[in-house]
Amino acid sequence: MATRMRWLGHACLLFQSDGGTVLIDPFLSSNPTAAAKPEELNPDFILVSHGHGDHLGDTVPIAQRTGATVIANYEIAGWLQKHGVQSTHGMQHGGGHQFPFGRVKLTLAFHGSQLPDGSDGGNPCGFLITFQDGKKVYDAADTGLFGDMRLIGEEGVDLALLPIGDNYTMGPDDAVRAVKLLAPKRVVPIHYNTFDLIRQDPRAWAEQVRRQTPAAPIVLSPGDWIDV
Ligand code: NI
Ligand code: MN
């Protein structure tokens, strides 16, 4: 089947594809804009980009209930093992691995990664995922702009997910520059309007993307599905 993606609000993404259902950064029960409750989701895999609460979110209870394998950096995978998650797969930046749904490569991200109890969550990451149908998705997760996004773009990105909220991540202007470096076919803004500090106008941002790049911007509402 064709890979589909649902934005569940903030940086939480759900993918349905051949080989399984993949949930990324499931910040749901504490997110007033979340489009789903953790109990409604049955992922086979959960990807966690870094240790902050608005990304780790409900990972532990969802993994405990469903038996999902959590894919994260080595430090977060180890921390989850100590907090009751049975199945984890630790990786590090630049490394890739083939999973039933596709290949996951951890990409750089410039950010922090402290876990909720103050533990060291290693280095934050983004994800480059090549699904079984060949579609390539880049989720930048929380990061500032960096020039090596051009290298990620060289791999041929079908869909990019970029934060535009500013303050903790790239803001709208740098996110447009990221689109130029990544040259994705389509791009979806995330990590904005969850709370006041990251309030942005996604439609104004989309207009800048249309004006300055060949990429097609797609503004979603929490809960919306798109074909990848
Ligand atoms: Ni963060
Ligand atoms: Mn965040």
GROMACS .gro file of C-alpha atoms and ligand atoms in nm:
model
  230
    1MET     CA    1   0.000   0.000   0.000
    2ALA     CA    2   0.098   0.361  -0.042
    3THR     CA    3   0.248   0.513   0.271
    4ARG     CA    4   0.015   0.756   0.449
    5MET     CA    5   0.094   1.010   0.719
    6ARG     CA    6  -0.123   1.167   0.985
    7TRP     CA    7  -0.014   1.477   1.179
    8LEU     CA    8  -0.132   1.440   1.537
    9GLY     CA    9  -0.021   1.789   1.644
   10HIS     CA   10   0.312   1.944   1.752
   11ALA     CA   11   0.586   1.705   1.627
   12CYS     CA   12   0.381   1.385   1.651
   13LEU     CA   13   0.350   1.192   1.326
   14LEU     CA   14   0.183   0.862   1.246
   15PHE     CA   15   0.277   0.665   0.935
   16GLN     CA   16   0.088   0.369   0.794
   17SER     CA   17   0.289   0.167   0.549
   18ASP     CA   18   0.366  -0.182   0.430
   19GLY     CA   19   0.552  -0.345   0.713
   20GLY     CA   20   0.384  -0.161   0.995
   21THR     CA   21   0.254   0.148   1.169
   22VAL     CA   22   0.516   0.397   1.285
   23LEU     CA   23   0.457   0.667   1.546
   24ILE     CA   24   0.708   0.950   1.593
   25ASP     CA   25   0.743   1.174   1.901
   26PRO     CA   26   0.408   1.085   2.066
   27PHE     CA   27   0.340   1.396   2.275
   28LEU     CA   28  -0.035   1.346   2.320
   29SER     CA   29  -0.182   1.337   2.671
   30SER     CA   30  -0.020   1.670   2.775
   31ASN     CA   31  -0.072   1.839   2.439
   32PRO     CA   32  -0.391   2.049   2.425
   33THR     CA   33  -0.384   2.037   2.042
   34ALA     CA   34  -0.332   1.659   2.009
   35ALA     CA   35  -0.567   1.490   1.762
   36ALA     CA   36  -0.558   1.148   1.929
   37LYS     CA   37  -0.535   0.992   2.271
   38PRO     CA   38  -0.242   0.757   2.339
   39GLU     CA   39  -0.488   0.470   2.401
   40GLU     CA   40  -0.623   0.502   2.045
   41LEU     CA   41  -0.291   0.427   1.880
   42ASN     CA   42  -0.143   0.083   1.808
   43PRO     CA   43   0.199   0.139   1.655
   44ASP     CA   44   0.443  -0.138   1.571
   45PHE     CA   45   0.733   0.105   1.610
   46ILE     CA   46   0.783   0.433   1.797
   47LEU     CA   47   1.061   0.672   1.698
   48VAL     CA   48   1.184   0.923   1.958
   49SER     CA   49   1.397   1.213   1.832
   50HIS     CA   50   1.519   1.337   2.171
   51GLY     CA   51   1.451   1.332   2.544
   52HIS     CA   52   1.235   1.643   2.585
   53GLY     CA   53   0.886   1.589   2.720
   54ASP     CA   54   0.713   1.728   2.410
   55HIS     CA   55   0.872   1.444   2.205
   56LEU     CA   56   0.924   1.152   2.445
   57GLY     CA   57   0.565   1.223   2.551
   58ASP     CA   58   0.359   0.907   2.603
   59THR     CA   59   0.624   0.671   2.463
   60VAL     CA   60   0.651   0.454   2.777
   61PRO     CA   61   0.279   0.376   2.827
   62ILE     CA   62   0.216   0.325   2.455
   63ALA     CA   63   0.514   0.090   2.422
   64GLN     CA   64   0.413  -0.100   2.737
   65ARG     CA   65   0.055  -0.148   2.615
   66THR     CA   66   0.132  -0.236   2.254
   67GLY     CA   67   0.475  -0.400   2.277
   68ALA     CA   68   0.599  -0.158   2.009
   69THR     CA   69   0.973  -0.140   1.951
   70VAL     CA   70   1.112   0.204   2.031
   71ILE     CA   71   1.384   0.333   1.798
   72ALA     CA   72   1.598   0.613   1.940
   73ASN     CA   73   1.957   0.704   2.007
   74TYR     CA   74   2.155   0.462   2.224
   75GLU     CA   75   2.119   0.668   2.542
   76ILE     CA   76   1.740   0.708   2.519
   77ALA     CA   77   1.699   0.340   2.424
   78GLY     CA   78   1.893   0.245   2.739
   79TRP     CA   79   1.691   0.485   2.956
   80LEU     CA   80   1.365   0.338   2.821
   81GLN     CA   81   1.484  -0.015   2.905
   82LYS     CA   82   1.529   0.101   3.265
   83HIS     CA   83   1.180   0.255   3.262
   84GLY     CA   84   0.983  -0.053   3.166
   85VAL     CA   85   1.004  -0.061   2.787
   86GLN     CA   86   1.093  -0.413   2.675
   87SER     CA   87   1.175  -0.368   2.309
   88THR     CA   88   1.413  -0.092   2.204
   89HIS     CA   89   1.656  -0.042   1.920
   90GLY     CA   90   1.942   0.200   1.984
   91MET     CA   91   2.117   0.379   1.697
   92GLN     CA   92   2.343   0.677   1.644
   93HIS     CA   93   2.375   0.964   1.399
   94GLY     CA   94   2.471   0.872   1.046
   95GLY     CA   95   2.385   0.509   1.110
   96GLY     CA   96   2.095   0.340   0.933
   97HIS     CA   97   1.908   0.015   0.983
   98GLN     CA   98   1.649  -0.178   0.786
   99PHE     CA   99   1.323  -0.234   0.974
  100PRO     CA  100   1.011  -0.413   0.839
  101PHE     CA  101   0.855  -0.080   0.732
  102GLY     CA  102   1.173   0.063   0.579
  103ARG     CA  103   1.519   0.197   0.645
  104VAL     CA  104   1.575   0.453   0.921
  105LYS     CA  105   1.882   0.674   0.933
  106LEU     CA  106   1.946   0.907   1.226
  107THR     CA  107   2.035   1.257   1.110
  108LEU     CA  108   2.196   1.549   1.291
  109ALA     CA  109   1.990   1.792   1.493
  110PHE     CA  110   2.114   2.099   1.680
  111HIS     CA  111   1.918   2.102   2.004
  112GLY     CA  112   1.920   1.947   2.355
  113SER     CA  113   1.806   1.603   2.468
  114GLN     CA  114   1.776   1.595   2.847
  115LEU     CA  115   1.528   1.334   2.968
  116PRO     CA  116   1.243   1.424   3.210
  117ASP     CA  117   1.433   1.298   3.518
  118GLY     CA  118   1.744   1.497   3.425
  119SER     CA  119   1.925   1.199   3.272
  120ASP     CA  120   2.153   1.250   2.974
  121GLY     CA  121   1.953   1.176   2.660
  122GLY     CA  122   2.255   1.176   2.430
  123ASN     CA  123   2.237   1.388   2.119
  124PRO     CA  124   1.906   1.481   1.958
  125CYS     CA  125   1.836   1.352   1.607
  126GLY     CA  126   1.612   1.379   1.307
  127PHE     CA  127   1.504   1.084   1.094
  128LEU     CA  128   1.546   1.000   0.728
  129ILE     CA  129   1.306   0.712   0.655
  130THR     CA  130   1.288   0.520   0.329
  131PHE     CA  131   0.957   0.334   0.332
  132GLN     CA  132   0.901   0.002   0.153
  133ASP     CA  133   0.727   0.180  -0.136
  134GLY     CA  134   1.047   0.382  -0.195
  135LYS     CA  135   0.915   0.710  -0.052
  136LYS     CA  136   1.174   0.908   0.141
  137VAL     CA  137   1.064   1.117   0.439
  138TYR     CA  138   1.284   1.353   0.637
  139ASP     CA  139   1.160   1.454   0.981
  140ALA     CA  140   1.398   1.725   1.105
  141ALA     CA  141   1.242   1.709   1.455
  142ASP     CA  142   1.376   1.988   1.682
  143THR     CA  143   1.673   2.163   1.528
  144GLY     CA  144   1.817   2.487   1.410
  145LEU     CA  145   1.915   2.535   1.047
  146PHE     CA  146   2.238   2.360   0.945
  147GLY     CA  147   2.423   2.351   0.615
  148ASP     CA  148   2.445   1.972   0.600
  149MET     CA  149   2.073   1.963   0.526
  150ARG     CA  150   2.203   1.990   0.169
  151LEU     CA  151   2.360   1.643   0.209
  152ILE     CA  152   2.026   1.503   0.326
  153GLY     CA  153   1.862   1.666   0.025
  154GLU     CA  154   2.105   1.487  -0.207
  155GLU     CA  155   1.932   1.162  -0.113
  156GLY     CA  156   1.609   1.282  -0.279
  157VAL     CA  157   1.346   1.376  -0.022
  158ASP     CA  158   0.981   1.324  -0.116
  159LEU     CA  159   0.837   1.476   0.200
  160ALA     CA  160   1.005   1.693   0.463
  161LEU     CA  161   0.867   1.778   0.807
  162LEU     CA  162   1.021   2.101   0.937
  163PRO     CA  163   0.970   2.292   1.261
  164ILE     CA  164   0.875   2.659   1.212
  165GLY     CA  165   0.790   2.758   1.570
  166ASP     CA  166   1.108   2.959   1.645
  167ASN     CA  167   1.258   3.007   1.995
  168TYR     CA  168   1.342   2.636   2.051
  169THR     CA  169   1.388   2.542   1.684
  170MET     CA  170   1.417   2.706   1.345
  171GLY     CA  171   1.176   2.989   1.287
  172PRO     CA  172   0.989   3.050   0.964
  173ASP     CA  173   1.271   3.230   0.778
  174ASP     CA  174   1.533   2.964   0.853
  175ALA     CA  175   1.280   2.693   0.772
  176VAL     CA  176   1.243   2.843   0.422
  177ARG     CA  177   1.623   2.831   0.391
  178ALA     CA  178   1.606   2.466   0.503
  179VAL     CA  179   1.363   2.394   0.220
  180LYS     CA  180   1.616   2.541  -0.025
  181LEU     CA  181   1.891   2.311   0.109
  182LEU     CA  182   1.673   1.998   0.127
  183ALA     CA  183   1.487   2.050  -0.202
  184PRO     CA  184   1.202   1.819  -0.101
  185LYS     CA  185   0.908   1.761  -0.335
  186ARG     CA  186   0.668   1.852  -0.055
  187VAL     CA  187   0.708   2.005   0.289
  188VAL     CA  188   0.485   2.017   0.596
  189PRO     CA  189   0.543   2.266   0.883
  190ILE     CA  190   0.529   2.126   1.237
  191HIS     CA  191   0.618   2.232   1.594
  192TYR     CA  192   0.414   2.556   1.600
  193ASN     CA  193   0.097   2.690   1.768
  194THR     CA  194   0.105   2.427   2.043
  195PHE     CA  195   0.162   2.707   2.292
  196ASP     CA  196   0.204   3.087   2.273
  197LEU     CA  197   0.585   3.093   2.259
  198ILE     CA  198   0.584   2.912   1.923
  199ARG     CA  199   0.287   3.086   1.762
  200GLN     CA  200   0.331   3.123   1.385
  201ASP     CA  201   0.124   3.173   1.071
  202PRO     CA  202   0.173   2.851   0.869
  203ARG     CA  203  -0.010   2.989   0.565
  204ALA     CA  204   0.220   3.292   0.543
  205TRP     CA  205   0.513   3.050   0.569
  206ALA     CA  206   0.368   2.831   0.295
  207GLU     CA  207   0.335   3.139   0.074
  208GLN     CA  208   0.708   3.213   0.119
  209VAL     CA  209   0.794   2.852   0.034
  210ARG     CA  210   0.585   2.875  -0.284
  211ARG     CA  211   0.744   3.206  -0.378
  212GLN     CA  212   1.107   3.114  -0.306
  213THR     CA  213   1.137   2.739  -0.376
  214PRO     CA  214   1.001   2.472  -0.614
  215ALA     CA  215   0.871   2.265  -0.318
  216ALA     CA  216   0.499   2.227  -0.255
  217PRO     CA  217   0.407   2.329   0.102
  218ILE     CA  218   0.118   2.151   0.272
  219VAL     CA  219  -0.042   2.307   0.580
  220LEU     CA  220  -0.219   2.043   0.788
  221SER     CA  221  -0.451   2.065   1.087
  222PRO     CA  222  -0.389   1.821   1.371
  223GLY     CA  223  -0.558   1.496   1.272
  224ASP     CA  224  -0.522   1.541   0.894
  225TRP     CA  225  -0.394   1.257   0.676
  226ILE     CA  226  -0.189   1.287   0.358
  227ASP     CA  227  -0.045   1.034   0.115
  228VAL     CA  228   0.332   1.045   0.146
  229NI      NI  229   1.303   1.970   2.219
  230MN      MN  230   1.016   2.027   2.095
   0.00000   0.00000   0.00000
